Amino acid sequence: MVKKIVITLISVVLILVVINWYGLSTPIKNVNNLKMKSTSKPVVLVVVDSLMDEPLQKAIGEGRAPAFAFLSKHGQYFHEVVSSYPTMSVTIDSTLLTGTYANQHRLPGLVWYSQNDNRLVNYGSGKKEVFTLGVKQVLKDGIYNLNQEHLGKNVKTIYEDLDERQAHSASINGLIYRGNQDHNLHVPKIASTLNILPDTFHVKGPTLLSMGSLSQYSPENNGQTNIWQELGFNDTFTANEVKHLIQNDSLPSFTLAYFPDLDHRIHKHGPMDLKGIEKVDQHLQTILDAYPTWDEAIEEMTLIVSGDSSQSKIGNDRTESLIDLTLLSKRYQVAELGEPITKKDQIVLAVNERMAYINLLDDKITFSEMASKLMDDSRISFIAWKDEEGNHVLSEESNKKLTFQPEGKYTDHYHQEWDISGDFSILDLSVNKQNEIKYGDYPDALARLYGALHSHKGRYLVVDAKPGYEFIGEHSPTHDGGAGHGSLHKRDSLTPMIITGTNTQPEHERIVDYKEWILELTK
């Protein structure tokens, strides 16, 4: 997903330029003067966008992924780590780095409606949407506002916590990078010349902040920041930056390195694309080869390789596979994409592939009314909303609703307590005689859905698609015949993780538990 966002945020502007001579070079930063060497064993977390267990196991079994095979053999392999919700990169990354779900970190998704600003926030879901909303605003949201304004002020990132401990950290091509240190992101000249963006963004980040052509350290990446290479937001750039830190004895206490390329291939070719995994493996080899031997690599650093979410195959038939939410305009005034939202508008759609927020601006429209309009569509798994009585979930397969809220007699595997009533089957929940909750098709369903329902201000419903389908709004990107994510379902939500260089592991197999574990590793 990261690669798609970056293509939309930056390349969409630069493809307007026919030739590539307009000052795309980036000042190279020097790590040698920073004395970055960690006093403890450095932790490197490689996040592979849309890495999935089944194709990874197949690639390993066929001998097509030697680095993955080596790490699996010499480390701990976890097949089903639970992602955040919605299963979109900005929300997942925020969960990973803050150790909280969206109700606390306040990043609802790739696309969401800001009641404070009365506008649709889009960090780069698709080119048509970006051009319609306005390139300047989308770019500013993705490069600057995402971290400096929208990420919740009441939570701290790993980078901020480490800085307070006077420990160093690095973010390489990470979408969420907020820290305490000052940085300048250098915008390609074409964007500033066209008055799309300023020459430089002044941001707060970790000790080392690398973001493609906006900020880099390795001289090897001079050839990796061209337009056709997503301006450095690619796996090769990320691997070269990590290699550079290793070779200069400058790995900080914690480094997050993002590999974005696999996501794009899976969206296009479907979940079982093995060529993408082969390419990821080659970049992992680049990191391991920075040491004399691979054995020494995992002795010298704690290397963690994790996916962020999975993807579900989307059917080939567009008419059947794409759930068109703009059809609501037959009954309601749906805000037009790219136009100012006015008092006449009743609904704002915020589509996140296989999940969507339906924002109700008209107080006369009740949640029950809107839910009833959507209930007849058998492609929708569930519809949820919150009110003063709790959090409610409906499905067309049940005549009752499920209502839940924190603190009650039921306890789940993660030691979270819940009050639940109604039809438990809507979220595939089962409960034993000890009131212990077991999750089925929707891992950690209650906490993750609660996070989305309380992620931002306003009156809105959450709609979630069944596997094989995705939502579309006005100019939404589509993945029919390929794959998509966003939903609460396990097909989107479970991802593998490999840990080498330590015998420890997170308290639970959830991305939300990574932060506290990493902070312990870096003490």
JSON list of N, CA, C and O in Angstrom, two decimals, residues 236-263:
[
{"chain": "A", "resi": 236, "resn": "THR", "atom": "N", "xyz": [14.72, -1.23, -3.09]},
{"chain": "A", "resi": 236, "resn": "THR", "atom": "CA", "xyz": [16.16, -1.10, -3.30]},
{"chain": "A", "resi": 236, "resn": "THR", "atom": "C", "xyz": [16.73, 0.06, -2.49]},
{"chain": "A", "resi": 236, "resn": "THR", "atom": "O", "xyz": [17.77, -0.06, -1.84]},
{"chain": "A", "resi": 237, "resn": "PHE", "atom": "N", "xyz": [16.04, 1.19, -2.53]},
{"chain": "A", "resi": 237, "resn": "PHE", "atom": "CA", "xyz": [16.46, 2.36, -1.76]},
{"chain": "A", "resi": 237, "resn": "PHE", "atom": "C", "xyz": [16.52, 2.03, -0.27]},
{"chain": "A", "resi": 237, "resn": "PHE", "atom": "O", "xyz": [17.51, 2.32, 0.41]},
{"chain": "A", "resi": 238, "resn": "THR", "atom": "N", "xyz": [15.46, 1.40, 0.24]},
{"chain": "A", "resi": 238, "resn": "THR", "atom": "CA", "xyz": [15.41, 1.07, 1.66]},
{"chain": "A", "resi": 238, "resn": "THR", "atom": "C", "xyz": [16.55, 0.15, 2.06]},
{"chain": "A", "resi": 238, "resn": "THR", "atom": "O", "xyz": [17.24, 0.38, 3.07]},
{"chain": "A", "resi": 239, "resn": "ALA", "atom": "N", "xyz": [16.79, -0.90, 1.27]},
{"chain": "A", "resi": 239, "resn": "ALA", "atom": "CA", "xyz": [17.86, -1.86, 1.58]},
{"chain": "A", "resi": 239, "resn": "ALA", "atom": "C", "xyz": [19.23, -1.18, 1.55]},
{"chain": "A", "resi": 239, "resn": "ALA", "atom": "O", "xyz": [20.09, -1.44, 2.40]},
{"chain": "A", "resi": 240, "resn": "ASN", "atom": "N", "xyz": [19.44, -0.29, 0.57]},
{"chain": "A", "resi": 240, "resn": "ASN", "atom": "CA", "xyz": [20.71, 0.42, 0.48]},
{"chain": "A", "resi": 240, "resn": "ASN", "atom": "C", "xyz": [20.95, 1.32, 1.68]},
{"chain": "A", "resi": 240, "resn": "ASN", "atom": "O", "xyz": [22.09, 1.47, 2.15]},
{"chain": "A", "resi": 241, "resn": "GLU", "atom": "N", "xyz": [19.91, 1.94, 2.17]},
{"chain": "A", "resi": 241, "resn": "GLU", "atom": "CA", "xyz": [20.06, 2.82, 3.34]},
{"chain": "A", "resi": 241, "resn": "GLU", "atom": "C", "xyz": [20.45, 2.01, 4.58]},
{"chain": "A", "resi": 241, "resn": "GLU", "atom": "O", "xyz": [21.32, 2.41, 5.35]},
{"chain": "A", "resi": 242, "resn": "VAL", "atom": "N", "xyz": [19.80, 0.86, 4.78]},
{"chain": "A", "resi": 242, "resn": "VAL", "atom": "CA", "xyz": [20.15, 0.01, 5.92]},
{"chain": "A", "resi": 242, "resn": "VAL", "atom": "C", "xyz": [21.59, -0.48, 5.77]},
{"chain": "A", "resi": 242, "resn": "VAL", "atom": "O", "xyz": [22.38, -0.46, 6.73]},
{"chain": "A", "resi": 243, "resn": "LYS", "atom": "N", "xyz": [21.94, -0.92, 4.58]},
{"chain": "A", "resi": 243, "resn": "LYS", "atom": "CA", "xyz": [23.31, -1.38, 4.31]},
{"chain": "A", "resi": 243, "resn": "LYS", "atom": "C", "xyz": [24.32, -0.28, 4.63]},
{"chain": "A", "resi": 243, "resn": "LYS", "atom": "O", "xyz": [25.38, -0.54, 5.23]},
{"chain": "A", "resi": 244, "resn": "HIS", "atom": "N", "xyz": [24.01, 0.94, 4.26]},
{"chain": "A", "resi": 244, "resn": "HIS", "atom": "CA", "xyz": [24.90, 2.08, 4.51]},
{"chain": "A", "resi": 244, "resn": "HIS", "atom": "C", "xyz": [25.11, 2.29, 6.01]},
{"chain": "A", "resi": 244, "resn": "HIS", "atom": "O", "xyz": [26.24, 2.54, 6.46]},
{"chain": "A", "resi": 245, "resn": "LEU", "atom": "N", "xyz": [24.05, 2.20, 6.78]},
{"chain": "A", "resi": 245, "resn": "LEU", "atom": "CA", "xyz": [24.18, 2.37, 8.23]},
{"chain": "A", "resi": 245, "resn": "LEU", "atom": "C", "xyz": [25.04, 1.26, 8.83]},
{"chain": "A", "resi": 245, "resn": "LEU", "atom": "O", "xyz": [25.88, 1.51, 9.71]},
{"chain": "A", "resi": 246, "resn": "ILE", "atom": "N", "xyz": [24.84, 0.04, 8.35]},
{"chain": "A", "resi": 246, "resn": "ILE", "atom": "CA", "xyz": [25.63, -1.09, 8.86]},
{"chain": "A", "resi": 246, "resn": "ILE", "atom": "C", "xyz": [27.11, -0.91, 8.53]},
{"chain": "A", "resi": 246, "resn": "ILE", "atom": "O", "xyz": [27.98, -1.04, 9.39]},
{"chain": "A", "resi": 247, "resn": "GLN", "atom": "N", "xyz": [27.39, -0.58, 7.28]},
{"chain": "A", "resi": 247, "resn": "GLN", "atom": "CA", "xyz": [28.79, -0.47, 6.84]},
{"chain": "A", "resi": 247, "resn": "GLN", "atom": "C", "xyz": [29.52, 0.70, 7.49]},
{"chain": "A", "resi": 247, "resn": "GLN", "atom": "O", "xyz": [30.75, 0.68, 7.60]},
{"chain": "A", "resi": 248, "resn": "ASN", "atom": "N", "xyz": [28.76, 1.70, 7.94]},
{"chain": "A", "resi": 248, "resn": "ASN", "atom": "CA", "xyz": [29.35, 2.84, 8.62]},
{"chain": "A", "resi": 248, "resn": "ASN", "atom": "C", "xyz": [29.26, 2.72, 10.14]},
{"chain": "A", "resi": 248, "resn": "ASN", "atom": "O", "xyz": [29.49, 3.70, 10.85]},
{"chain": "A", "resi": 249, "resn": "ASP", "atom": "N", "xyz": [28.94, 1.50, 10.59]},
{"chain": "A", "resi": 249, "resn": "ASP", "atom": "CA", "xyz": [28.86, 1.23, 12.02]},
{"chain": "A", "resi": 249, "resn": "ASP", "atom": "C", "xyz": [27.95, 2.24, 12.72]},
{"chain": "A", "resi": 249, "resn": "ASP", "atom": "O", "xyz": [28.26, 2.75, 13.79]},
{"chain": "A", "resi": 250, "resn": "SER", "atom": "N", "xyz": [26.81, 2.52, 12.06]},
{"chain": "A", "resi": 250, "resn": "SER", "atom": "CA", "xyz": [25.94, 3.60, 12.53]},
{"chain": "A", "resi": 250, "resn": "SER", "atom": "C", "xyz": [24.50, 3.18, 12.77]},
{"chain": "A", "resi": 250, "resn": "SER", "atom": "O", "xyz": [23.61, 4.02, 12.80]},
{"chain": "A", "resi": 251, "resn": "LEU", "atom": "N", "xyz": [24.26, 1.88, 12.93]},
{"chain": "A", "resi": 251, "resn": "LEU", "atom": "CA", "xyz": [22.89, 1.47, 13.26]},
{"chain": "A", "resi": 251, "resn": "LEU", "atom": "C", "xyz": [22.52, 2.03, 14.63]},
{"chain": "A", "resi": 251, "resn": "LEU", "atom": "O", "xyz": [23.22, 1.81, 15.60]},
{"chain": "A", "resi": 252, "resn": "PRO", "atom": "N", "xyz": [21.42, 2.73, 14.73]},
{"chain": "A", "resi": 252, "resn": "PRO", "atom": "CA", "xyz": [20.97, 3.23, 16.03]},
{"chain": "A", "resi": 252, "resn": "PRO", "atom": "C", "xyz": [20.31, 2.12, 16.84]},
{"chain": "A", "resi": 252, "resn": "PRO", "atom": "O", "xyz": [20.27, 0.96, 16.41]},
{"chain": "A", "resi": 253, "resn": "SER", "atom": "N", "xyz": [19.77, 2.46, 17.99]},
{"chain": "A", "resi": 253, "resn": "SER", "atom": "CA", "xyz": [19.11, 1.46, 18.84]},
{"chain": "A", "resi": 253, "resn": "SER", "atom": "C", "xyz": [17.96, 0.79, 18.11]},
{"chain": "A", "resi": 253, "resn": "SER", "atom": "O", "xyz": [17.74, -0.41, 18.25]},
{"chain": "A", "resi": 254, "resn": "PHE", "atom": "N", "xyz": [17.22, 1.57, 17.32]},
{"chain": "A", "resi": 254, "resn": "PHE", "atom": "CA", "xyz": [16.07, 1.02, 16.59]},
{"chain": "A", "resi": 254, "resn": "PHE", "atom": "C", "xyz": [15.99, 1.63, 15.20]},
{"chain": "A", "resi": 254, "resn": "PHE", "atom": "O", "xyz": [16.12, 2.84, 15.03]},
{"chain": "A", "resi": 255, "resn": "THR", "atom": "N", "xyz": [15.77, 0.78, 14.22]},
{"chain": "A", "resi": 255, "resn": "THR", "atom": "CA", "xyz": [15.58, 1.22, 12.84]},
{"chain": "A", "resi": 255, "resn": "THR", "atom": "C", "xyz": [14.34, 0.56, 12.27]},
{"chain": "A", "resi": 255, "resn": "THR", "atom": "O", "xyz": [14.19, -0.67, 12.35]},
{"chain": "A", "resi": 256, "resn": "LEU", "atom": "N", "xyz": [13.44, 1.35, 11.72]},
{"chain": "A", "resi": 256, "resn": "LEU", "atom": "CA", "xyz": [12.31, 0.80, 10.96]},
{"chain": "A", "resi": 256, "resn": "LEU", "atom": "C", "xyz": [12.61, 1.01, 9.49]},
{"chain": "A", "resi": 256, "resn": "LEU", "atom": "O", "xyz": [12.85, 2.14, 9.05]},
{"chain": "A", "resi": 257, "resn": "ALA", "atom": "N", "xyz": [12.61, -0.09, 8.73]},
{"chain": "A", "resi": 257, "resn": "ALA", "atom": "CA", "xyz": [12.88, -0.04, 7.30]},
{"chain": "A", "resi": 257, "resn": "ALA", "atom": "C", "xyz": [11.67, -0.58, 6.54]},
{"chain": "A", "resi": 257, "resn": "ALA", "atom": "O", "xyz": [11.28, -1.73, 6.75]},
{"chain": "A", "resi": 258, "resn": "TYR", "atom": "N", "xyz": [11.10, 0.24, 5.67]},
{"chain": "A", "resi": 258, "resn": "TYR", "atom": "CA", "xyz": [9.87, -0.14, 4.98]},
{"chain": "A", "resi": 258, "resn": "TYR", "atom": "C", "xyz": [10.17, -0.64, 3.56]},
{"chain": "A", "resi": 258, "resn": "TYR", "atom": "O", "xyz": [10.87, 0.02, 2.80]},
{"chain": "A", "resi": 259, "resn": "PHE", "atom": "N", "xyz": [9.63, -1.81, 3.25]},
{"chain": "A", "resi": 259, "resn": "PHE", "atom": "CA", "xyz": [9.70, -2.38, 1.90]},
{"chain": "A", "resi": 259, "resn": "PHE", "atom": "C", "xyz": [8.30, -2.26, 1.27]},
{"chain": "A", "resi": 259, "resn": "PHE", "atom": "O", "xyz": [7.41, -3.06, 1.60]},
{"chain": "A", "resi": 260, "resn": "PRO", "atom": "N", "xyz": [8.10, -1.33, 0.35]},
{"chain": "A", "resi": 260, "resn": "PRO", "atom": "CA", "xyz": [6.75, -1.09, -0.17]},
{"chain": "A", "resi": 260, "resn": "PRO", "atom": "C", "xyz": [6.36, -1.87, -1.42]},
{"chain": "A", "resi": 260, "resn": "PRO", "atom": "O", "xyz": [5.17, -1.94, -1.75]},
{"chain": "A", "resi": 261, "resn": "ASP", "atom": "N", "xyz": [7.32, -2.46, -2.14]},
{"chain": "A", "resi": 261, "resn": "ASP", "atom": "CA", "xyz": [7.04, -2.91, -3.51]},
{"chain": "A", "resi": 261, "resn": "ASP", "atom": "C", "xyz": [6.06, -4.08, -3.62]},
{"chain": "A", "resi": 261, "resn": "ASP", "atom": "O", "xyz": [5.30, -4.17, -4.58]},
{"chain": "A", "resi": 262, "resn": "LEU", "atom": "N", "xyz": [6.09, -5.01, -2.66]},
{"chain": "A", "resi": 262, "resn": "LEU", "atom": "CA", "xyz": [5.25, -6.21, -2.77]},
{"chain": "A", "resi": 262, "resn": "LEU", "atom": "C", "xyz": [3.77, -5.86, -2.83]},
{"chain": "A", "resi": 262, "resn": "LEU", "atom": "O", "xyz": [3.00, -6.50, -3.55]},
{"chain": "A", "resi": 263, "resn": "ASP", "atom": "N", "xyz": [3.38, -4.85, -2.10]},
{"chain": "A", "resi": 263, "resn": "ASP", "atom": "CA", "xyz": [1.96, -4.45, -2.04]},
{"chain": "A", "resi": 263, "resn": "ASP", "atom": "C", "xyz": [1.41, -4.16, -3.43]},
{"chain": "A", "resi": 263, "resn": "ASP", "atom": "O", "xyz": [0.32, -4.60, -3.79]}
]
